[in-house]
Amino acid sequence: MTTRRSLIAGNWKMHKTGDEAVQTVQQLKTLVADAGDVEVMVAPPFTALTQVATTLAGSTIALGAQNMHWEAKGAFTGEIAPAMLVSAGCRYVIIGHSERRQFFGETDATVNRKIHAALAAGLSPVFCIGESEAQRDAGQTFSVLDKQVKNGLEGLFSKDLQSLVVAYEPIWAIGTGKTATNDQAQEVHAHLRRLMAEILDNTLAQTMRILYGGSVNPGNVKGLMAMPDLDGALVGGASLDPETFSQLVHYQG
Ligand code: 13P
């Protein structure tokens, strides 16, 4: 059986100034120093990245960004290029979060360009997918996800995707306190792994980490992480407080 190292990732969204972010990771560094078998990542806002990177020097906590543009440079006011994230100290970049798709017009096509660009820059994309409540109620969950995955990964092959992380975030579970049940999440994750085997290859499907996101908290994390195809969590609200986030990182204890 393949062992996949769990990744507990905090997506801070539009929260924390540079100073607030530094304070948070200073505490977090101590709190998760013993979390050897679980990988920890935080994704602060762009303006806090370099300060957080400096604070994290020498710690095992990885740094991620929440978005990026696909072009390397140019007249794209307000955008951030992949190499800028690398030089700020990022190892990961979240791509295609449902809030980006919903509020900022991101599509499967732009997500695809971003994944290509992130990989070319040496960043590990955290590729977000998820269905809405209406789509789930209409029985379309798998078809919606299949389309997001196939379009998002178009033109990429398993050799390119060794560092890709997938995050399944059902839109109806984000920030709502309404978590997918362990079985609902497992059903989707197993489906996604089968899909990866079908469109890429089985070795990659077995080693690829698939995170769950949507109202993960200290009360539900253990049950979710016990499911065989859940390899970690992408956490919003519960990642902002270092004590709470540390409880998530220590879900095994
Ligand atoms: P919440 O954990 O606040 O539901 O957010 C999930 C999320 O969107 C992480 O990317």
CSV table of N, CA, C and O and ligand atoms in Angstrom, one decimal, residues 11 13 97 99 169 173-175 213-216 234-237, ligand 1:
chain,number,residue,atom,x,y,z
A,11,ASN,N,-5.4,28.1,4.5
A,11,ASN,CA,-5.7,29.1,3.6
A,11,ASN,C,-6.3,30.3,4.3
A,11,ASN,O,-7.4,30.3,4.7
A,13,LYS,N,-7.0,33.2,3.3
A,13,LYS,CA,-7.8,34.1,2.5
A,13,LYS,C,-7.5,35.5,2.8
A,13,LYS,O,-6.3,35.8,3.0
A,97,HIS,N,-9.3,28.2,-6.5
A,97,HIS,CA,-10.2,28.1,-5.3
A,97,HIS,C,-11.6,28.6,-5.8
A,97,HIS,O,-11.8,29.5,-6.6
A,99,GLU,N,-13.7,30.4,-4.5
A,99,GLU,CA,-14.0,31.9,-4.3
A,99,GLU,C,-13.4,32.7,-5.5
A,99,GLU,O,-13.9,33.7,-5.9
A,169,GLU,N,-13.1,20.6,-2.4
A,169,GLU,CA,-13.8,21.5,-1.5
A,169,GLU,C,-15.2,21.7,-2.0
A,169,GLU,O,-15.4,22.6,-2.9
A,173,ALA,N,-19.9,23.4,1.6
A,173,ALA,CA,-19.2,23.2,2.9
A,173,ALA,C,-18.2,24.3,3.3
A,173,ALA,O,-17.7,24.2,4.4
A,174,ILE,N,-18.0,25.2,2.4
A,174,ILE,CA,-17.0,26.2,2.7
A,174,ILE,C,-17.5,27.3,3.5
A,174,ILE,O,-18.5,28.0,3.1
A,175,GLY,N,-17.0,27.5,4.7
A,175,GLY,CA,-17.4,28.6,5.6
A,175,GLY,C,-18.8,28.5,6.1
A,175,GLY,O,-19.4,29.5,6.6
A,213,GLY,N,-11.5,20.0,1.9
A,213,GLY,CA,-11.7,21.3,2.5
A,213,GLY,C,-13.1,21.7,2.6
A,213,GLY,O,-13.9,21.3,1.7
A,214,GLY,N,-13.5,22.4,3.7
A,214,GLY,CA,-14.9,22.8,3.9
A,214,GLY,C,-15.3,22.5,5.3
A,214,GLY,O,-15.6,21.4,5.7
A,215,SER,N,-15.1,23.6,6.1
A,215,SER,CA,-15.5,23.6,7.5
A,215,SER,C,-14.8,22.5,8.3
A,215,SER,O,-15.4,21.9,9.2
A,216,VAL,N,-13.6,22.3,8.0
A,216,VAL,CA,-12.8,21.3,8.9
A,216,VAL,C,-12.5,22.0,10.2
A,216,VAL,O,-12.1,23.2,10.2
A,234,LEU,N,-7.5,21.2,3.6
A,234,LEU,CA,-7.3,22.6,3.2
A,234,LEU,C,-8.3,23.4,4.1
A,234,LEU,O,-9.5,23.2,4.0
A,235,VAL,N,-7.7,24.2,5.0
A,235,VAL,CA,-8.5,24.8,6.1
A,235,VAL,C,-8.6,26.3,6.0
A,235,VAL,O,-7.6,26.9,5.8
A,236,GLY,N,-9.8,26.8,6.1
A,236,GLY,CA,-10.0,28.3,6.1
A,236,GLY,C,-10.1,28.8,7.5
A,236,GLY,O,-9.0,29.0,8.2
A,237,GLY,N,-11.3,29.0,7.9
A,237,GLY,CA,-11.5,29.7,9.2
A,237,GLY,C,-10.7,29.1,10.4
A,237,GLY,O,-10.1,29.9,11.2
B,1,13P,P1,-13.4,26.9,5.8
B,1,13P,O1,-12.5,26.0,6.4
B,1,13P,O2,-13.5,28.3,6.4
B,1,13P,O3,-14.8,26.3,5.5
B,1,13P,O4,-12.8,27.2,4.3
B,1,13P,C1,-12.4,26.2,3.5
B,1,13P,C2,-11.6,26.7,2.4
B,1,13P,O5,-12.2,27.4,1.5
B,1,13P,C3,-10.2,26.5,2.4
B,1,13P,O6,-9.6,26.8,1.1
